[in-house]
mmCIF file of C-alpha atoms and ligand atoms in Angstrom:
data_model
loop_
_atom_site.group_PDB
_atom_site.id
_atom_site.type_symbol
_atom_site.label_atom_id
_atom_site.label_comp_id
_atom_site.label_asym_id
_atom_site.label_seq_id
_atom_site.Cartn_x
_atom_site.Cartn_y
_atom_site.Cartn_z
ATOM 1 C CA MET A 490 95.818 165.894 116.210
ATOM 2 C CA ILE A 491 93.220 167.209 113.800
ATOM 3 C CA VAL A 492 90.830 164.895 111.943
ATOM 4 C CA VAL A 493 89.680 166.390 108.659
ATOM 5 C CA MET A 494 86.350 164.937 107.481
ATOM 6 C CA GLU A 495 85.532 164.496 103.814
ATOM 7 C CA GLN A 496 83.176 166.993 102.184
ATOM 8 C CA GLY A 497 79.632 165.715 102.722
ATOM 9 C CA ALA A 498 80.550 163.490 105.684
ATOM 10 C CA THR A 499 77.402 162.627 107.601
ATOM 11 C CA GLU A 500 76.581 163.529 111.159
ATOM 12 C CA SER A 501 76.742 159.887 112.192
ATOM 13 C CA GLN A 502 80.244 159.588 110.657
ATOM 14 C CA VAL A 503 81.348 162.625 112.657
ATOM 15 C CA GLY A 504 79.774 161.045 115.743
ATOM 16 C CA HIS A 505 81.623 157.822 115.124
ATOM 17 C CA VAL A 506 84.951 159.675 114.882
ATOM 18 C CA ALA A 507 84.186 161.621 118.082
ATOM 19 C CA LYS A 508 83.540 158.327 119.865
ATOM 20 C CA ALA A 509 86.792 156.817 118.557
ATOM 21 C CA ILE A 510 88.690 159.876 119.806
ATOM 22 C CA ARG A 511 87.124 159.407 123.303
ATOM 23 C CA GLU A 512 88.078 155.754 123.232
ATOM 24 C CA LEU A 513 91.703 156.887 122.753
ATOM 25 C CA GLY A 514 91.427 158.750 126.017
ATOM 26 C CA LEU A 515 91.241 162.182 124.265
ATOM 27 C CA ARG A 516 88.542 164.816 124.102
ATOM 28 C CA GLU A 517 86.985 165.921 120.818
ATOM 29 C CA HIS A 518 86.223 169.464 119.741
ATOM 30 C CA ILE A 519 84.080 169.534 116.606
ATOM 31 C CA ILE A 520 84.342 172.533 114.272
ATOM 32 C CA VAL A 521 81.634 172.597 111.627
ATOM 33 C CA GLY A 522 82.700 174.706 108.673
ATOM 34 C CA THR A 523 80.729 175.724 105.572
ATOM 35 C CA GLU A 524 82.745 173.300 103.385
ATOM 36 C CA ARG A 525 83.651 170.555 105.781
ATOM 37 C CA THR A 526 83.932 169.508 109.422
ATOM 38 C CA VAL A 527 87.171 169.127 111.268
ATOM 39 C CA ILE A 528 87.550 167.475 114.642
ATOM 40 C CA ALA A 529 90.380 168.458 117.031
ATOM 41 C CA ALA A 530 91.452 165.774 119.462
ATOM 42 C CA LEU A 531 92.552 167.363 122.706
ATOM 43 C CA GLY A 532 95.216 165.812 124.957
ATOM 44 C CA ASP A 533 98.685 164.294 124.504
ATOM 45 C CA ASP A 534 98.185 161.789 121.679
ATOM 46 C CA ARG A 535 101.843 160.786 121.220
ATOM 47 C CA ALA A 536 101.361 157.297 122.563
ATOM 48 C CA LYS A 537 98.016 156.768 120.819
ATOM 49 C CA ASN A 538 97.558 154.704 117.706
ATOM 50 C CA LYS A 539 95.914 157.570 115.850
ATOM 51 C CA GLU A 540 96.792 156.583 112.304
ATOM 52 C CA ASN A 541 93.958 154.051 112.415
ATOM 53 C CA LEU A 542 91.397 156.880 112.594
ATOM 54 C CA GLU A 543 92.119 157.510 108.918
ATOM 55 C CA THR A 544 90.352 154.223 108.062
ATOM 56 C CA LEU A 545 87.009 155.401 109.570
ATOM 57 C CA PRO A 546 84.184 156.216 107.121
ATOM 58 C CA GLY A 547 84.038 159.880 106.132
ATOM 59 C CA VAL A 548 87.596 160.673 107.270
ATOM 60 C CA GLU A 549 89.851 162.369 104.743
ATOM 61 C CA LYS A 550 93.054 162.700 106.721
ATOM 62 C CA VAL A 551 94.526 162.850 110.187
ATOM 63 C CA MET A 552 97.071 165.527 110.850
ATOM 64 C CA PRO A 553 99.443 165.424 113.912
ATOM 65 C CA VAL A 554 99.862 168.677 115.750
ATOM 66 C CA LEU A 555 102.368 167.785 118.418
ATOM 67 C CA ALA A 556 105.855 166.750 117.553
ATOM 68 C CA PRO A 557 106.123 162.975 118.086
ATOM 69 C CA TYR A 558 109.232 163.485 120.246
ATOM 70 C CA LYS A 559 108.713 165.084 123.655
ATOM 71 C CA MET A 560 111.825 165.198 125.821
ATOM 72 C CA ALA A 561 113.955 166.351 122.905
ATOM 73 C CA SER A 562 111.482 169.082 122.018
ATOM 74 C CA LYS A 563 111.362 172.732 123.018
ATOM 75 C CA GLU A 564 107.819 172.227 124.221
ATOM 76 C CA VAL A 565 109.338 170.524 127.301
ATOM 77 C CA LYS A 566 112.397 172.716 127.838
ATOM 78 C CA LYS A 567 112.721 176.215 126.428
ATOM 79 C CA GLU A 568 116.370 176.923 127.250
ATOM 80 C CA ARG A 569 119.182 175.225 125.356
ATOM 81 C CA SER A 570 120.798 172.250 127.040
ATOM 82 C CA VAL A 571 124.511 172.477 127.832
ATOM 83 C CA ILE A 572 126.128 169.067 127.918
ATOM 84 C CA SER A 573 129.470 168.576 129.575
ATOM 85 C CA LEU A 574 131.652 166.187 127.608
ATOM 86 C CA GLY A 575 134.194 165.328 130.388
ATOM 87 C CA GLY A 576 137.966 165.475 130.410
ATOM 88 C CA LYS A 577 139.911 168.269 132.117
ATOM 89 C CA LEU A 578 139.745 170.974 129.495
ATOM 90 C CA GLY A 579 136.115 172.057 129.895
ATOM 91 C CA ALA A 580 134.739 170.296 126.788
ATOM 92 C CA SER A 581 131.035 170.917 126.468
ATOM 93 C CA SER A 582 128.330 171.415 123.911
ATOM 94 C CA GLY A 583 125.421 173.810 123.789
ATOM 95 C CA GLY A 584 126.809 176.744 125.713
ATOM 96 C CA LYS A 585 128.487 179.893 124.482
ATOM 97 C CA LYS A 586 131.653 177.950 123.945
ATOM 98 C CA VAL A 587 131.999 175.938 120.712
ATOM 99 C CA SER A 588 134.007 172.827 121.466
ATOM 100 C CA VAL A 589 136.109 170.948 118.985
ATOM 101 C CA ILE A 590 136.412 167.175 119.107
ATOM 102 C CA ALA A 591 139.324 166.138 116.908
ATOM 103 C CA GLY A 592 141.383 163.030 116.244
ATOM 104 C CA PRO A 593 141.807 160.178 113.824
ATOM 105 C CA CYS A 594 139.064 158.064 112.431
ATOM 106 C CA SER A 595 140.607 154.957 114.017
ATOM 107 C CA VAL A 596 142.942 154.357 116.947
ATOM 108 C CA GLU A 597 145.968 152.753 115.295
ATOM 109 C CA SER A 598 148.734 152.826 117.927
ATOM 110 C CA ARG A 599 149.900 154.518 121.164
ATOM 111 C CA SER A 600 152.374 156.821 119.431
ATOM 112 C CA GLN A 601 149.859 157.783 116.713
ATOM 113 C CA MET A 602 147.222 158.700 119.306
ATOM 114 C CA LEU A 603 149.563 160.647 121.639
ATOM 115 C CA ASP A 604 151.100 162.485 118.753
ATOM 116 C CA VAL A 605 147.788 163.579 117.284
ATOM 117 C CA ALA A 606 146.319 164.270 120.719
ATOM 118 C CA LEU A 607 149.128 166.696 121.593
ATOM 119 C CA GLY A 608 148.667 168.347 118.230
ATOM 120 C CA VAL A 609 144.930 168.853 118.475
ATOM 121 C CA LYS A 610 145.241 169.989 122.095
ATOM 122 C CA GLU A 611 147.742 172.649 121.022
ATOM 123 C CA ALA A 612 145.374 173.680 118.253
ATOM 124 C CA GLY A 613 142.591 174.200 120.858
ATOM 125 C CA ALA A 614 140.525 171.018 120.758
ATOM 126 C CA THR A 615 139.175 169.887 124.110
ATOM 127 C CA ALA A 616 138.174 166.350 123.196
ATOM 128 C CA LEU A 617 139.828 163.538 121.310
ATOM 129 C CA ARG A 618 137.972 161.255 118.911
ATOM 130 C CA GLY A 619 139.162 157.843 117.770
ATOM 131 C CA GLY A 620 137.362 154.632 116.901
ATOM 132 C CA ALA A 621 138.285 151.401 118.625
ATOM 133 C CA PHE A 622 135.241 149.657 117.135
ATOM 134 C CA LYS A 623 134.786 150.639 113.508
ATOM 135 C CA PRO A 624 131.595 150.191 111.463
ATOM 136 C CA ARG A 625 133.166 149.333 108.102
ATOM 137 C CA THR A 626 131.264 148.877 104.867
ATOM 138 C CA SER A 627 133.360 145.812 104.047
ATOM 139 C CA PRO A 628 133.742 142.922 106.492
ATOM 140 C CA TYR A 629 137.354 142.502 105.207
ATOM 141 C CA ALA A 630 138.412 146.058 106.160
ATOM 142 C CA PHE A 631 140.150 146.955 109.389
ATOM 143 C CA GLN A 632 137.549 146.691 112.183
ATOM 144 C CA GLY A 633 139.385 148.586 114.932
ATOM 145 C CA LEU A 634 141.705 147.602 117.749
ATOM 146 C CA GLY A 635 138.902 146.868 120.187
ATOM 147 C CA GLU A 636 139.728 147.042 123.894
ATOM 148 C CA GLU A 637 143.370 147.789 123.245
ATOM 149 C CA GLY A 638 142.213 150.890 121.360
ATOM 150 C CA LEU A 639 140.107 151.954 124.337
ATOM 151 C CA GLU A 640 143.078 151.479 126.718
ATOM 152 C CA ILE A 641 145.197 153.714 124.463
ATOM 153 C CA MET A 642 142.502 156.389 124.480
ATOM 154 C CA ALA A 643 142.253 156.327 128.243
ATOM 155 C CA GLU A 644 146.022 156.576 128.659
ATOM 156 C CA VAL A 645 146.073 159.559 126.306
ATOM 157 C CA ARG A 646 143.338 161.189 128.380
ATOM 158 C CA GLU A 647 145.536 160.854 131.436
ATOM 159 C CA GLN A 648 148.441 162.447 129.604
ATOM 160 C CA THR A 649 146.547 165.258 127.991
ATOM 161 C CA GLY A 650 143.273 165.927 129.850
ATOM 162 C CA LEU A 651 141.348 165.633 126.569
ATOM 163 C CA ALA A 652 137.838 164.055 126.867
ATOM 164 C CA ILE A 653 137.597 160.733 125.017
ATOM 165 C CA VAL A 654 134.914 160.258 122.390
ATOM 166 C CA THR A 655 134.580 156.770 120.884
ATOM 167 C CA GLU A 656 131.971 154.711 119.143
ATOM 168 C CA VAL A 657 130.002 151.890 120.674
ATOM 169 C CA MET A 658 128.537 149.585 118.085
ATOM 170 C CA SER A 659 126.552 147.043 120.001
ATOM 171 C CA ILE A 660 124.724 146.491 123.287
ATOM 172 C CA GLU A 661 127.385 143.943 124.420
ATOM 173 C CA GLN A 662 130.082 146.572 124.017
ATOM 174 C CA VAL A 663 128.345 149.188 126.173
ATOM 175 C CA PRO A 664 129.891 148.225 129.573
ATOM 176 C CA LEU A 665 133.366 147.991 128.072
ATOM 177 C CA VAL A 666 133.142 151.357 126.292
ATOM 178 C CA VAL A 667 131.570 152.993 129.330
ATOM 179 C CA LYS A 668 134.600 151.938 131.384
ATOM 180 C CA TYR A 669 136.985 153.879 129.182
ATOM 181 C CA ALA A 670 135.106 156.645 127.359
ATOM 182 C CA ASP A 671 133.812 160.065 128.409
ATOM 183 C CA VAL A 672 131.357 160.286 125.490
ATOM 184 C CA LEU A 673 129.599 157.352 123.763
ATOM 185 C CA GLN A 674 129.372 157.896 120.018
ATOM 186 C CA ILE A 675 126.492 156.250 118.216
ATOM 187 C CA GLY A 676 127.408 155.962 114.586
ATOM 188 C CA ALA A 677 125.257 156.895 111.616
ATOM 189 C CA ARG A 678 124.595 153.263 110.783
ATOM 190 C CA ASN A 679 123.253 152.646 114.249
ATOM 191 C CA MET A 680 121.056 155.663 114.625
ATOM 192 C CA GLN A 681 117.979 153.440 114.310
ATOM 193 C CA ASN A 682 119.329 150.561 116.354
ATOM 194 C CA TYR A 683 116.670 151.123 118.973
ATOM 195 C CA ASN A 684 117.853 148.524 121.424
ATOM 196 C CA LEU A 685 121.363 150.068 121.388
ATOM 197 C CA LEU A 686 119.808 153.503 121.896
ATOM 198 C CA TRP A 687 117.957 152.209 124.958
ATOM 199 C CA ALA A 688 121.180 150.609 126.247
ATOM 200 C CA VAL A 689 123.144 153.885 126.118
ATOM 201 C CA GLY A 690 120.060 155.587 127.535
ATOM 202 C CA GLU A 691 120.536 153.407 130.644
ATOM 203 C CA THR A 692 124.055 154.788 131.168
ATOM 204 C CA ARG A 693 124.865 158.222 132.521
ATOM 205 C CA LYS A 694 127.496 159.078 129.917
ATOM 206 C CA PRO A 695 126.907 161.816 127.315
ATOM 207 C CA VAL A 696 125.907 160.388 123.966
ATOM 208 C CA LEU A 697 127.054 161.797 120.635
ATOM 209 C CA LEU A 698 124.298 160.697 118.302
ATOM 210 C CA LYS A 699 125.120 160.852 114.635
ATOM 211 C CA ARG A 700 122.432 161.268 112.072
ATOM 212 C CA GLY A 701 121.615 158.267 109.971
ATOM 213 C CA LEU A 702 122.596 158.309 106.329
ATOM 214 C CA SER A 703 118.988 158.524 105.227
ATOM 215 C CA ALA A 704 117.201 159.659 108.369
ATOM 216 C CA THR A 705 114.882 162.606 108.398
ATOM 217 C CA LEU A 706 115.183 165.243 111.116
ATOM 218 C CA GLU A 707 112.089 163.815 112.759
ATOM 219 C CA GLU A 708 113.591 160.326 112.834
ATOM 220 C CA PHE A 709 116.859 161.808 114.186
ATOM 221 C CA LEU A 710 115.040 163.497 117.078
ATOM 222 C CA LEU A 711 113.051 160.358 117.751
ATOM 223 C CA ALA A 712 116.369 158.482 118.011
ATOM 224 C CA ALA A 713 117.462 161.080 120.620
ATOM 225 C CA GLU A 714 114.126 160.498 122.343
ATOM 226 C CA TYR A 715 114.941 156.785 122.666
ATOM 227 C CA VAL A 716 118.095 157.633 124.634
ATOM 228 C CA MET A 717 116.348 160.312 126.716
ATOM 229 C CA SER A 718 113.328 158.138 127.467
ATOM 230 C CA LYS A 719 115.587 155.889 129.548
ATOM 231 C CA GLY A 720 116.657 158.795 131.745
ATOM 232 C CA ASN A 721 119.833 159.922 130.000
ATOM 233 C CA ASP A 722 119.221 163.481 128.808
ATOM 234 C CA GLN A 723 122.829 164.129 127.861
ATOM 235 C CA VAL A 724 122.379 163.807 124.160
ATOM 236 C CA VAL A 725 124.414 165.787 121.631
ATOM 237 C CA LEU A 726 123.214 165.550 118.012
ATOM 238 C CA CYS A 727 125.736 165.347 115.242
ATOM 239 C CA GLU A 728 125.085 166.112 111.539
ATOM 240 C CA ARG A 729 127.521 164.035 109.495
ATOM 241 C CA GLY A 730 126.048 164.331 106.037
ATOM 242 C CA ILE A 731 123.368 162.343 104.301
ATOM 243 C CA ARG A 732 123.312 160.236 101.164
ATOM 244 C CA THR A 733 122.112 162.016 98.052
ATOM 245 C CA PHE A 734 122.550 161.603 94.292
ATOM 246 C CA GLU A 735 125.596 163.856 94.472
ATOM 247 C CA THR A 736 129.013 162.367 93.746
ATOM 248 C CA TYR A 737 131.633 165.135 94.229
ATOM 249 C CA CYS A 738 131.435 164.599 97.959
ATOM 250 C CA ARG A 739 131.133 161.443 100.063
ATOM 251 C CA ASN A 740 127.941 162.710 101.683
ATOM 252 C CA THR A 741 125.923 165.928 101.331
ATOM 253 C CA LEU A 742 126.212 168.159 104.389
ATOM 254 C CA PRO A 743 122.884 169.894 105.028
ATOM 255 C CA LEU A 744 123.766 172.695 107.402
ATOM 256 C CA ALA A 745 120.254 174.142 107.545
ATOM 257 C CA ILE A 746 119.598 171.383 110.078
ATOM 258 C CA VAL A 747 121.572 173.428 112.653
ATOM 259 C CA PRO A 748 119.223 176.395 112.897
ATOM 260 C CA GLU A 749 116.210 174.108 112.462
ATOM 261 C CA VAL A 750 117.301 171.921 115.428
ATOM 262 C CA HIS A 751 117.747 175.070 117.456
ATOM 263 C CA ARG A 752 114.187 176.130 116.550
ATOM 264 C CA ILE A 753 112.542 172.924 117.579
ATOM 265 C CA SER A 754 114.813 171.265 120.100
ATOM 266 C CA HIS A 755 116.867 172.265 123.140
ATOM 267 C CA LEU A 756 119.584 169.705 122.317
ATOM 268 C CA PRO A 757 122.965 170.836 121.075
ATOM 269 C CA ILE A 758 123.991 169.938 117.553
ATOM 270 C CA MET A 759 127.573 169.487 116.374
ATOM 271 C CA VAL A 760 128.743 169.169 112.779
ATOM 272 C CA ASP A 761 131.151 166.530 111.321
ATOM 273 C CA PRO A 762 132.568 168.132 108.155
ATOM 274 C CA SER A 763 134.906 165.132 107.608
ATOM 275 C CA HIS A 764 132.259 162.487 106.934
ATOM 276 C CA GLY A 765 130.016 165.282 105.715
ATOM 277 C CA THR A 766 132.269 165.873 102.695
ATOM 278 C CA GLY A 767 134.746 163.018 102.502
ATOM 279 C CA HIS A 768 137.535 165.306 101.305
ATOM 280 C CA ALA A 769 140.161 167.090 103.417
ATOM 281 C CA HIS A 770 140.132 170.124 101.097
ATOM 282 C CA LEU A 771 136.476 170.804 101.804
ATOM 283 C CA VAL A 772 136.745 170.473 105.573
ATOM 284 C CA PRO A 773 138.042 173.944 106.578
ATOM 285 C CA ASP A 774 135.335 175.862 104.670
ATOM 286 C CA MET A 775 132.573 173.602 106.001
ATOM 287 C CA CYS A 776 133.883 174.161 109.545
ATOM 288 C CA LYS A 777 133.568 177.898 108.957
ATOM 289 C CA ALA A 778 130.050 177.528 107.582
ATOM 290 C CA ALA A 779 129.025 175.313 110.458
ATOM 291 C CA ILE A 780 130.180 177.808 113.098
ATOM 292 C CA ALA A 781 128.586 180.712 111.160
ATOM 293 C CA CYS A 782 125.164 178.956 111.190
ATOM 294 C CA GLY A 783 125.330 178.238 114.905
ATOM 295 C CA ALA A 784 126.749 174.753 115.322
ATOM 296 C CA ASP A 785 127.459 173.902 118.950
ATOM 297 C CA GLY A 786 130.663 172.139 118.101
ATOM 298 C CA LEU A 787 132.717 170.345 115.498
ATOM 299 C CA ILE A 788 133.991 166.833 115.271
ATOM 300 C CA ILE A 789 136.906 166.699 112.862
ATOM 301 C CA GLU A 790 139.063 163.861 111.647
ATOM 302 C CA VAL A 791 142.703 164.705 112.221
ATOM 303 C CA HIS A 792 145.655 162.477 111.371
ATOM 304 C CA ASN A 793 149.290 163.439 111.299
ATOM 305 C CA ASP A 794 150.040 161.218 108.352
ATOM 306 C CA PRO A 795 146.772 161.144 106.360
ATOM 307 C CA GLU A 796 148.481 159.409 103.478
ATOM 308 C CA HIS A 797 149.065 156.302 105.641
ATOM 309 C CA ALA A 798 145.898 156.489 107.774
ATOM 310 C CA TRP A 799 144.274 153.071 108.221
ATOM 311 C CA THR A 800 140.816 154.573 107.665
ATOM 312 C CA ASP A 801 139.416 157.778 106.225
ATOM 313 C CA GLY A 802 142.749 159.330 105.262
ATOM 314 C CA ALA A 803 141.227 161.253 102.366
ATOM 315 C CA GLN A 804 139.023 163.300 104.700
ATOM 316 C CA SER A 805 141.582 163.813 107.472
ATOM 317 C CA ILE A 806 143.349 167.076 107.992
ATOM 318 C CA THR A 807 146.624 167.449 109.958
ATOM 319 C CA ALA A 808 146.907 168.902 113.443
ATOM 320 C CA LYS A 809 148.976 171.721 111.942
ATOM 321 C CA ALA A 810 146.138 172.515 109.520
ATOM 322 C CA LEU A 811 143.683 172.385 112.414
ATOM 323 C CA LYS A 812 145.724 174.917 114.350
ATOM 324 C CA GLU A 813 145.688 177.320 111.468
ATOM 325 C CA LEU A 814 141.954 176.768 110.936
ATOM 326 C CA MET A 815 141.153 177.366 114.615
ATOM 327 C CA GLY A 816 142.483 180.921 114.366
ATOM 328 C CA GLN A 817 140.020 181.649 111.541
ATOM 329 C CA LEU A 818 137.135 179.880 113.324
ATOM 330 C CA ARG A 819 137.608 182.013 116.425
ATOM 331 C CA GLY A 820 136.911 185.094 114.376
ATOM 332 C CA ILE A 821 133.713 183.581 112.910
ATOM 333 C CA ALA A 822 132.609 182.351 116.333
ATOM 334 C CA ALA A 823 133.025 185.865 117.766
ATOM 335 C CA ALA A 824 130.972 187.346 114.890
ATOM 336 C CA VAL A 825 128.067 185.087 115.827
ATOM 337 C CA GLY A 826 128.315 185.626 119.569
ATOM 338 C CA ARG A 827 130.202 182.470 120.435
ATOM 339 C CA GLU A 828 133.629 181.612 121.813
ATOM 340 C CA MET A 829 136.148 179.001 120.836
HETATM 341 C C1 PEP B 1327 133.316 157.917 112.410
HETATM 342 O O1 PEP B 1327 133.045 158.832 113.160
HETATM 343 O O2 PEP B 1327 134.448 157.532 112.143
HETATM 344 C C2 PEP B 1327 132.183 157.233 111.695
HETATM 345 C C3 PEP B 1327 132.246 155.963 111.327
HETATM 346 O O3 PEP B 1327 131.151 158.081 111.503
HETATM 347 P P1 PEP B 1327 129.673 157.823 110.904
HETATM 348 O O4 PEP B 1327 128.989 156.892 111.853
HETATM 349 O O5 PEP B 1327 129.101 159.212 110.876
HETATM 350 O O6 PEP B 1327 129.849 157.258 109.547
HETATM 351 MN MN1 MN B 1328 135.792 158.004 109.911
#
């Protein structure tokens, strides 16, 4: 970090700050300028309580230099991480191949899941999504089939080879979901549930971490750091839109996060255009845009009867529409040096 002293700060104030830096286990390097003095603190200060330095007499501000996350950052690992998502169809995220995770918002029944799974597999998806535990805004809304939903997902994996991606909402559910799923999804609402992040960090399953509705990129990467700090480095980030003042879409999908994540982190980032827009008619174009800007994958809500979907029908496309879309996406992927 850099400590910027006020103009006219005295020598004894500078000395006091230097001593405080040493007390933090860091080394000071004092740079005396014509206008003001700045003090660089040398060493890894991530775990230090450096904000307090700003209260010392003569200090104007304290500026961090290192990113607060470490394992998620490019400082630690230069090359992009490639995370295998399981299943038998080579689903992965972060490599040359752009994988598509597709399926309904919620698991509703065996026939619904098998039907949609066969459709998305034919379209070219390699992983199947479906919520058995649903984070609903209203406590009166359908909350998911629970373990029965997980059983259905696992059966469909046996029948199709698709990897299974499903949400885990609480620490108590982790062992159950781990038993059935290939990828543990952490929903947007739980991105800052730090105990849950630690709990999935203790597992050795890939984690699809969705961005919180109002989380900054730094908070998003710190959430990934929680998982990684427990030894699970298989984290795939997922941009699913953030809440803004805008009303034409359910959320605002900020795609600039994709190249920015690639600049500062080695973790793959997927895009969810379904929750990112809330409207099926916006999904295909946002898929194209996501691939064009370098997304490492897509997670798309697909339902074969969106009109009667139990959850999120308005943002669900059909498997037939996905198949058509995949053809177009392959062309875009090739143009940006990727494969689908
Ligand atoms: C979902 O994937 O169905 C879901 C609830 O997503 P999010 O957590 O992004 O709202
Ligand atoms: Mn949904």
